[in-house]
Amino acid sequence: MGRAAILVARAVFPQTIERLRRHFEVEDNAADQAWSPAELSARLHGKAGLFATAGERIDAALLDANPQLRAVANMAVGYNNVDLPACTARGVLVTNTPDVLTETTADFGFALMMAAARRLAESERFLRRGEWSRWSYDMYTGSDVHGATLAILGMGRIGQAIARRGALGFGMRVIYHNRSRLAPGQEEALGARWVDKATLLAEADHLVLVLPYSAASHHAIGAAELASMKPTATLTNIARGGIVDDAALAAALRERRIAAAGLDVFEGEPQVHPDLLAVPNVVLTPHIGSATVATRRAMAELAATNLIAALGGATPPNLLNPEALGHAAR
Ligand code: 8YV
């Protein structure tokens, strides 16, 4: 039997491609061309595995057009780009890359929150425009991070890593809201207290979003939620676009109903809502929360490990749908 064929949907480290070539016939995308869903589907024909990023949509149509597909390795911890039930129903194994990006992404979330609170990007733009002529007592005054209330929506691995930074490093009071509460011992170790969502929003000095995107979390922060926050509060989103109603957020920032925001993810990215581009009190970054060299290497290697295991008949370390193992091969 020949070696399995796989498709690597986006450019990735050459070392990762070389490793994959030791196991598979690899079609890669070294030029990092933008493939339409139809082109992705056509290139997937005959392939048993797909090395994907969060930018590729893996849905029933793609799966039905490619009944030979056996595994999808997502190089991301989030997997809302994958229709997991559709994969499971067809016996397609799906994996993600948790843990290796936790601390890096928490660092970035904290940086974005601090940038929003201390008006870093806004004041830098002012300086670059050549408008800085003198010191003044209230020039770009923001709000303190140390000692403030850090409010975390979503309390998975990254949320917990942010809580630790806030409580231990910055003496913050940490509150969180999540569907499932942490065990009392974990809450104590993190110095974090569970509150309902309304309390979280009302008490937040700095609200950080770290929950997965799903139909249930779509527009979890919209006009009503923003209206219930303090006018001095900041909002940071390092999770997924669509969790925040970007138009409503831009309006709240414009009208100073909240003080500032830090956004790494957007509805419909890489497009950014024009109203967000037009308001000064927001720091905008192009989805780089996990972007350190070491972490991106670790993510690529872990996705490769998962794909090699899945197509080699072993249970991948980060299998999201173990139920798919029970499905007879199609
Ligand atoms: C990825 C991410 O860089 O892991 C995730 O869920 O959002 C980022 O770390 C991005 O999704 C590309 O796959």
Short mmCIF file of C-alpha atoms and ligand atoms in Angstrom, two decimals:
data_model
loop_
_atom_site.label_atom_id
_atom_site.label_comp_id
_atom_site.label_asym_id
_atom_site.label_seq_id
_atom_site.Cartn_x
_atom_site.Cartn_y
_atom_site.Cartn_z
CA MET A 1 0.00 0.00 0.00
CA GLY A 2 1.34 3.45 -0.91
CA ARG A 3 1.82 6.24 1.54
CA ALA A 4 -1.19 8.33 2.51
CA ALA A 5 -1.56 11.69 0.79
CA ILE A 6 -2.20 14.87 2.74
CA LEU A 7 -2.91 18.51 1.99
CA VAL A 8 -1.32 21.36 3.97
CA ALA A 9 -3.67 24.28 3.44
CA ARG A 10 -1.38 27.18 4.36
CA ALA A 11 2.34 27.90 4.34
CA VAL A 12 4.04 26.59 7.45
CA PHE A 13 7.61 26.05 8.74
CA PRO A 14 9.73 24.13 6.17
CA GLN A 15 10.88 21.81 8.97
CA THR A 16 7.28 20.80 9.63
CA ILE A 17 6.72 20.11 5.93
CA GLU A 18 9.94 18.03 5.82
CA ARG A 19 8.74 16.01 8.79
CA LEU A 20 5.35 15.43 7.18
CA ARG A 21 7.08 14.33 3.94
CA ARG A 22 8.82 11.55 5.88
CA HIS A 23 5.35 10.06 6.51
CA PHE A 24 3.09 11.21 3.69
CA GLU A 25 2.79 12.34 0.08
CA VAL A 26 2.43 16.06 0.80
CA GLU A 27 0.78 18.75 -1.30
CA ASP A 28 1.63 22.01 0.44
CA ASN A 29 0.96 25.68 -0.15
CA ALA A 30 4.46 27.16 0.18
CA ALA A 31 3.36 30.27 -1.73
CA ASP A 32 0.55 30.73 0.84
CA GLN A 33 -2.03 31.34 -1.87
CA ALA A 34 -5.58 32.10 -0.82
CA TRP A 35 -7.64 29.08 -1.86
CA SER A 36 -11.38 29.47 -2.23
CA PRO A 37 -13.52 26.81 -0.51
CA ALA A 38 -14.02 25.21 -3.96
CA GLU A 39 -10.28 25.11 -4.61
CA LEU A 40 -9.57 23.70 -1.16
CA SER A 41 -12.14 21.00 -1.80
CA ALA A 42 -10.71 20.19 -5.24
CA ARG A 43 -7.14 19.98 -3.89
CA LEU A 44 -8.33 17.73 -1.08
CA HIS A 45 -9.50 15.07 -3.56
CA GLY A 46 -7.58 11.86 -2.95
CA LYS A 47 -6.12 13.12 0.34
CA ALA A 48 -6.53 11.20 3.59
CA GLY A 49 -5.45 14.08 5.81
CA LEU A 50 -5.76 17.85 6.01
CA PHE A 51 -3.38 20.12 7.93
CA ALA A 52 -5.54 23.20 8.42
CA THR A 53 -5.55 26.53 10.23
CA ALA A 54 -8.51 28.32 11.74
CA GLY A 55 -9.04 30.06 8.39
CA GLU A 56 -10.30 27.00 6.52
CA ARG A 57 -13.95 26.02 6.83
CA ILE A 58 -14.35 22.25 7.24
CA ASP A 59 -18.05 21.62 6.72
CA ALA A 60 -20.42 18.92 5.51
CA ALA A 61 -20.09 20.04 1.87
CA LEU A 62 -16.30 19.71 1.97
CA LEU A 63 -16.54 16.34 3.71
CA ASP A 64 -19.16 15.01 1.28
CA ALA A 65 -17.02 16.04 -1.67
CA ASN A 66 -14.07 14.23 -0.06
CA PRO A 67 -15.30 10.92 1.37
CA GLN A 68 -11.71 9.61 1.46
CA LEU A 69 -10.73 12.16 4.15
CA ARG A 70 -9.87 10.53 7.49
CA ALA A 71 -8.29 13.24 9.62
CA VAL A 72 -8.15 17.02 10.05
CA ALA A 73 -5.35 18.52 12.16
CA ASN A 74 -6.15 22.14 13.03
CA MET A 75 -3.13 24.30 13.84
CA ALA A 76 -5.10 26.30 16.40
CA VAL A 77 -6.65 25.69 19.79
CA GLY A 78 -9.98 27.09 18.58
CA TYR A 79 -11.87 24.89 16.16
CA ASN A 80 -15.07 26.76 15.37
CA ASN A 81 -13.98 26.54 11.71
CA VAL A 82 -14.66 22.80 11.88
CA ASP A 83 -18.14 21.28 11.91
CA LEU A 84 -17.22 18.70 14.54
CA PRO A 85 -20.51 16.75 14.52
CA ALA A 86 -20.31 16.47 10.71
CA CYS A 87 -16.75 15.10 11.01
CA THR A 88 -17.72 12.67 13.76
CA ALA A 89 -20.71 11.40 11.79
CA ARG A 90 -18.36 10.60 8.91
CA GLY A 91 -15.61 9.06 11.07
CA VAL A 92 -13.18 11.92 10.40
CA LEU A 93 -10.78 12.50 13.32
CA VAL A 94 -10.27 16.13 14.32
CA THR A 95 -7.45 17.53 16.46
CA ASN A 96 -6.39 20.97 17.75
CA THR A 97 -3.28 22.42 19.44
CA PRO A 98 -4.05 23.26 23.07
CA ASP A 99 -1.56 23.97 25.90
CA VAL A 100 1.44 24.95 23.74
CA LEU A 101 0.00 28.45 23.18
CA THR A 102 -1.57 29.09 26.59
CA GLU A 103 1.10 31.28 28.21
CA THR A 104 2.01 33.10 24.98
CA THR A 105 -1.61 34.01 24.32
CA ALA A 106 -2.13 35.06 27.94
CA ASP A 107 0.92 37.35 27.66
CA PHE A 108 -0.61 38.93 24.58
CA GLY A 109 -4.01 39.36 26.19
CA PHE A 110 -2.39 41.11 29.09
CA ALA A 111 -0.37 43.32 26.76
CA LEU A 112 -3.48 44.30 24.82
CA MET A 113 -5.41 45.02 28.02
CA MET A 114 -2.57 47.20 29.32
CA ALA A 115 -2.26 48.97 25.98
CA ALA A 116 -5.97 49.81 26.08
CA ALA A 117 -5.92 50.90 29.74
CA ARG A 118 -2.84 53.09 29.32
CA ARG A 119 -3.77 54.38 25.86
CA LEU A 120 -0.55 53.12 24.33
CA ALA A 121 -1.55 52.96 20.66
CA GLU A 122 -3.60 56.13 20.77
CA SER A 123 -0.74 58.16 22.29
CA GLU A 124 1.81 56.63 19.96
CA ARG A 125 -0.27 57.65 16.94
CA PHE A 126 -0.42 61.21 18.37
CA LEU A 127 3.38 61.30 18.74
CA ARG A 128 3.93 59.94 15.21
CA ARG A 129 1.61 62.60 13.81
CA GLY A 130 4.04 65.18 15.22
CA GLU A 131 1.41 66.64 17.52
CA TRP A 132 3.40 66.34 20.78
CA SER A 133 4.51 69.86 21.68
CA ARG A 134 4.40 69.94 25.50
CA TRP A 135 3.60 67.99 28.64
CA SER A 136 0.20 68.46 30.21
CA TYR A 137 -1.29 67.08 33.40
CA ASP A 138 -4.09 65.15 31.73
CA MET A 139 -2.44 64.14 28.48
CA TYR A 140 -3.45 60.55 27.66
CA THR A 141 -4.41 59.76 31.22
CA GLY A 142 -5.84 56.25 31.36
CA SER A 143 -6.81 53.86 34.12
CA ASP A 144 -4.67 51.73 36.40
CA VAL A 145 -4.21 48.03 35.85
CA HIS A 146 -2.62 47.18 39.19
CA GLY A 147 -5.17 46.85 41.95
CA ALA A 148 -8.11 47.08 39.51
CA THR A 149 -10.84 44.50 38.94
CA LEU A 150 -9.92 42.03 36.20
CA ALA A 151 -13.05 40.39 34.80
CA ILE A 152 -12.56 37.28 32.69
CA LEU A 153 -15.30 35.84 30.50
CA GLY A 154 -14.43 32.20 29.80
CA MET A 155 -12.12 30.43 32.24
CA GLY A 156 -10.28 27.74 30.31
CA ARG A 157 -6.53 27.39 30.17
CA ILE A 158 -5.87 30.86 28.73
CA GLY A 159 -8.35 32.54 31.09
CA GLN A 160 -6.63 30.93 34.04
CA ALA A 161 -3.20 32.02 32.81
CA ILE A 162 -4.49 35.61 32.56
CA ALA A 163 -6.00 35.36 36.05
CA ARG A 164 -2.62 34.31 37.45
CA ARG A 165 -0.90 37.26 35.84
CA GLY A 166 -3.50 39.66 37.20
CA ALA A 167 -3.68 38.30 40.74
CA LEU A 168 -0.04 37.45 41.35
CA GLY A 169 1.74 40.04 39.22
CA PHE A 170 -0.53 43.05 39.42
CA GLY A 171 -2.48 42.64 42.66
CA MET A 172 -5.76 42.67 40.77
CA ARG A 173 -9.08 41.53 42.13
CA VAL A 174 -10.04 38.73 39.74
CA ILE A 175 -13.63 37.77 38.98
CA TYR A 176 -14.75 35.42 36.21
CA HIS A 177 -17.80 34.00 34.54
CA ASN A 178 -17.89 30.64 32.84
CA ARG A 179 -20.55 27.98 32.27
CA SER A 180 -18.70 25.62 34.57
CA ARG A 181 -17.19 26.85 37.81
CA LEU A 182 -13.66 25.90 38.75
CA ALA A 183 -13.18 23.67 41.78
CA PRO A 184 -12.88 25.71 45.01
CA GLY A 185 -9.19 24.77 45.33
CA GLN A 186 -8.48 26.05 41.81
CA GLU A 187 -10.33 29.30 42.49
CA GLU A 188 -8.31 29.78 45.63
CA ALA A 189 -5.01 29.06 43.89
CA LEU A 190 -5.84 31.59 41.17
CA GLY A 191 -7.36 34.13 43.54
CA ALA A 192 -10.42 34.22 41.28
CA ARG A 193 -14.09 34.42 42.23
CA TRP A 194 -17.02 33.19 40.07
CA VAL A 195 -19.80 35.74 39.49
CA ASP A 196 -22.84 35.81 37.21
CA LYS A 197 -22.43 37.57 33.86
CA ALA A 198 -24.33 40.70 34.91
CA THR A 199 -22.05 41.16 37.94
CA LEU A 200 -18.98 40.52 35.81
CA LEU A 201 -19.94 43.28 33.39
CA ALA A 202 -20.99 45.75 36.09
CA GLU A 203 -17.85 45.31 38.21
CA ALA A 204 -15.22 45.01 35.48
CA ASP A 205 -12.48 47.61 35.29
CA HIS A 206 -10.84 45.49 32.61
CA LEU A 207 -12.93 42.83 30.87
CA VAL A 208 -11.03 40.16 28.94
CA LEU A 209 -12.80 37.69 26.61
CA VAL A 210 -11.31 34.21 26.34
CA LEU A 211 -14.24 31.97 25.52
CA PRO A 212 -14.65 29.78 22.43
CA TYR A 213 -16.88 30.99 19.62
CA SER A 214 -20.13 29.08 19.09
CA ALA A 215 -23.75 29.86 18.32
CA ALA A 216 -24.18 30.32 22.08
CA SER A 217 -21.38 32.90 22.38
CA HIS A 218 -22.30 34.85 19.21
CA HIS A 219 -22.56 38.53 20.21
CA ALA A 220 -22.14 37.64 23.89
CA ILE A 221 -21.03 41.28 24.12
CA GLY A 222 -23.48 43.55 22.32
CA ALA A 223 -25.10 46.92 22.93
CA ALA A 224 -26.94 45.85 26.10
CA GLU A 225 -23.86 44.29 27.68
CA LEU A 226 -21.70 47.30 26.81
CA ALA A 227 -24.34 49.59 28.33
CA SER A 228 -24.05 47.75 31.63
CA MET A 229 -20.29 48.36 31.92
CA LYS A 230 -18.56 51.24 33.70
CA PRO A 231 -17.70 54.23 31.46
CA THR A 232 -14.10 53.86 32.67
CA ALA A 233 -13.86 50.15 31.76
CA THR A 234 -11.81 48.54 29.00
CA LEU A 235 -12.68 45.51 26.87
CA THR A 236 -10.11 43.11 25.40
CA ASN A 237 -10.98 40.36 22.91
CA ILE A 238 -8.33 37.73 22.14
CA ALA A 239 -10.85 34.93 21.58
CA ARG A 240 -12.76 35.06 18.30
CA GLY A 241 -14.48 37.59 16.13
CA GLY A 242 -18.26 37.37 16.44
CA ILE A 243 -18.23 37.11 20.23
CA VAL A 244 -18.39 40.91 20.20
CA ASP A 245 -20.86 42.88 18.10
CA ASP A 246 -18.18 45.06 16.48
CA ALA A 247 -20.63 47.76 15.30
CA ALA A 248 -22.08 48.10 18.80
CA LEU A 249 -18.59 48.23 20.30
CA ALA A 250 -17.48 50.94 17.88
CA ALA A 251 -20.53 53.01 18.87
CA ALA A 252 -19.83 52.53 22.60
CA LEU A 253 -16.19 53.58 22.10
CA ARG A 254 -17.15 56.58 19.98
CA GLU A 255 -19.66 57.77 22.59
CA ARG A 256 -17.21 56.97 25.44
CA ARG A 257 -19.70 54.62 27.05
CA ILE A 258 -16.65 52.50 27.76
CA ALA A 259 -13.13 53.95 27.89
CA ALA A 260 -11.14 51.79 25.50
CA ALA A 261 -10.76 48.40 23.84
CA GLY A 262 -8.03 46.05 22.68
CA LEU A 263 -8.98 43.74 19.82
CA ASP A 264 -6.98 40.95 18.20
CA VAL A 265 -9.95 39.27 16.50
CA PHE A 266 -12.82 40.61 14.40
CA GLU A 267 -16.11 39.65 12.83
CA GLY A 268 -15.31 38.72 9.23
CA GLU A 269 -11.53 39.16 9.66
CA PRO A 270 -9.25 40.03 7.94
CA GLN A 271 -11.87 42.69 7.21
CA VAL A 272 -12.23 45.12 10.12
CA HIS A 273 -15.43 47.07 10.71
CA PRO A 274 -14.81 50.59 9.33
CA ASP A 275 -16.34 52.15 12.45
CA LEU A 276 -13.63 50.50 14.56
CA LEU A 277 -10.95 51.92 12.29
CA ALA A 278 -12.45 55.37 12.79
CA VAL A 279 -12.40 55.49 16.60
CA PRO A 280 -9.18 56.45 18.40
CA ASN A 281 -9.63 54.61 21.70
CA VAL A 282 -9.07 51.10 20.41
CA VAL A 283 -5.89 49.07 19.88
CA LEU A 284 -6.22 46.81 16.83
CA THR A 285 -3.91 43.87 16.09
CA PRO A 286 -4.14 41.28 13.27
CA HIS A 287 -4.89 38.05 15.18
CA ILE A 288 -1.38 37.58 16.58
CA GLY A 289 -2.17 36.35 20.09
CA SER A 290 -0.17 33.14 19.66
CA ALA A 291 2.45 34.69 17.39
CA THR A 292 5.84 34.05 18.93
CA VAL A 293 8.35 32.03 16.93
CA ALA A 294 8.62 29.38 19.62
CA THR A 295 4.87 28.98 20.04
CA ARG A 296 4.06 28.91 16.33
CA ARG A 297 6.73 26.21 15.93
CA ALA A 298 5.23 24.25 18.81
CA MET A 299 1.73 24.57 17.30
CA ALA A 300 2.91 23.41 13.86
CA GLU A 301 4.80 20.46 15.35
CA LEU A 302 1.85 19.45 17.51
CA ALA A 303 -0.53 19.58 14.55
CA ALA A 304 1.92 17.38 12.61
CA THR A 305 2.19 14.94 15.53
CA ASN A 306 -1.59 14.72 15.64
CA LEU A 307 -1.89 14.07 11.91
CA ILE A 308 0.87 11.44 11.91
CA ALA A 309 -0.82 9.62 14.80
CA ALA A 310 -4.33 9.89 13.32
CA LEU A 311 -3.35 8.47 9.93
CA GLY A 312 -0.96 5.94 11.47
CA GLY A 313 -3.74 4.25 13.40
CA ALA A 314 -2.76 5.66 16.81
CA THR A 315 -4.93 7.88 18.99
CA PRO A 316 -3.74 11.47 18.45
CA PRO A 317 -2.78 13.36 21.62
CA ASN A 318 -5.34 16.12 21.01
CA LEU A 319 -8.27 14.21 19.57
CA LEU A 320 -11.45 16.29 19.82
CA ASN A 321 -13.91 13.60 18.74
CA PRO A 322 -12.96 10.21 20.18
CA GLU A 323 -16.48 9.06 19.19
CA ALA A 324 -15.28 9.13 15.58
CA LEU A 325 -12.88 6.27 16.35
CA GLY A 326 -15.89 3.99 16.74
CA HIS A 327 -17.25 4.77 13.28
CA ALA A 328 -16.58 2.14 10.67
CA ALA A 329 -14.22 3.37 7.95
CA ARG A 330 -16.26 4.91 5.18
C1 8YV B 1 -4.07 30.79 15.47
C2 8YV B 1 -5.87 30.94 17.27
O1 8YV B 1 -2.93 31.48 15.14
O2 8YV B 1 -5.21 28.91 18.24
C3 8YV B 1 -6.14 29.63 17.91
O3 8YV B 1 -7.33 29.32 18.13
O4 8YV B 1 -6.75 31.73 17.15
C4 8YV B 1 -4.48 31.30 16.82
O5 8YV B 1 -3.56 30.82 17.76
C5 8YV B 1 -5.02 30.95 14.34
O6 8YV B 1 -6.27 30.50 14.66
C6 8YV B 1 -4.51 30.24 13.09
O7 8YV B 1 -4.83 28.89 13.08
#
